[in-house]
Every structure is written in C-alpha cells, then in structure tokens.
C-alpha cells in the first residue's frame, strides 16, 4: 500500500510540476530558513534530531530519502493532493495553513534537503 501511495505521489508530482509555473523573473523569498522553520515548527513533533515524538504522533524523519520527504512536504502543503483523501497528514495540513499565515512557509526542495542532510542516519 505504501509503495502504491509512493507511486501515485510521484505521478502526481510529475504531472503537477508544470502547472502554474511562476514567471522566471519572479523570485520567491521566505521569511525563515529551513533550519529556523524546523526548530520553530517541526521540532515539537519530530524531535530535535528528527527521531520522531511518539506522544505527538510525529514520525521519525531519519530514514527517509529526499524524494520521500519532498513528496510528504508537497502533500502537506497542497492539502493531500499527492496521496489519497485518507492522508496521514491531515493534522499537519491544517497546521501548515496556520504556519504559513505566520510566515513559516518554505521551499519544498530546500526543506527536504535540509531535513535529509541534517537528520538522515543512513548516509
């Protein structure tokens, strides 16, 4: 089932990647770095080392590939478009809207690379 969701997420990511491209001259800037976003918003549920916090139902991030992290972050930021409607990210999708309103938005690729390079134990 997880492989099926992963495959469907990849397909959706490829199909949607060309949709709504911003003009090349427009540069998106973010208020906070991925490190700041993680420490201020993610650490509470995913732990200081990405190990996960069972009490908060925050999964470990330490063994996920960059691609898996990108798909999860894409899914969270886009309301579950990358997975089925019964997404495991329902709570985070709701939280992401609130975090973005507070300026804690981020670039998916940059955030995935930050998490992977900082916490991945399978390097």
Phi, psi and omega in degrees: 000317180297321179294323179295315178297320179297315179296316179295323178295318179299316180298314180297320180297317180293315182295318184276349184297331180268352182282133173066031178301139177279152177304145184301331183282343181276121179253127179270129175244148182244146183294324184236152175284163176304323178299315180294318179299314181300310184294326182273333188232333187259327185305325184301324183253336183254355175085160182293341180240017180072016185281350181088153179231105185302319182299330180264000183060030178269116183289156175293146179249004191285343183239015181268143176285165177302319181295318178296318178296316178301316181295318178295316180294321176299314180300316181295313183288340185245025173066033175085016181295335183276346181228184180294170179292342178268051184290148176282357184260014184308312182294316182292325177300317178296313180297323182299321178299317179293319180294319179297321178298330180270003177095005182268041176279163183204160173279128185302311182296317179296318181292317179298317179295320178300309182300313182297312183290334181273321190243347186294125182263000182256021183300000000 
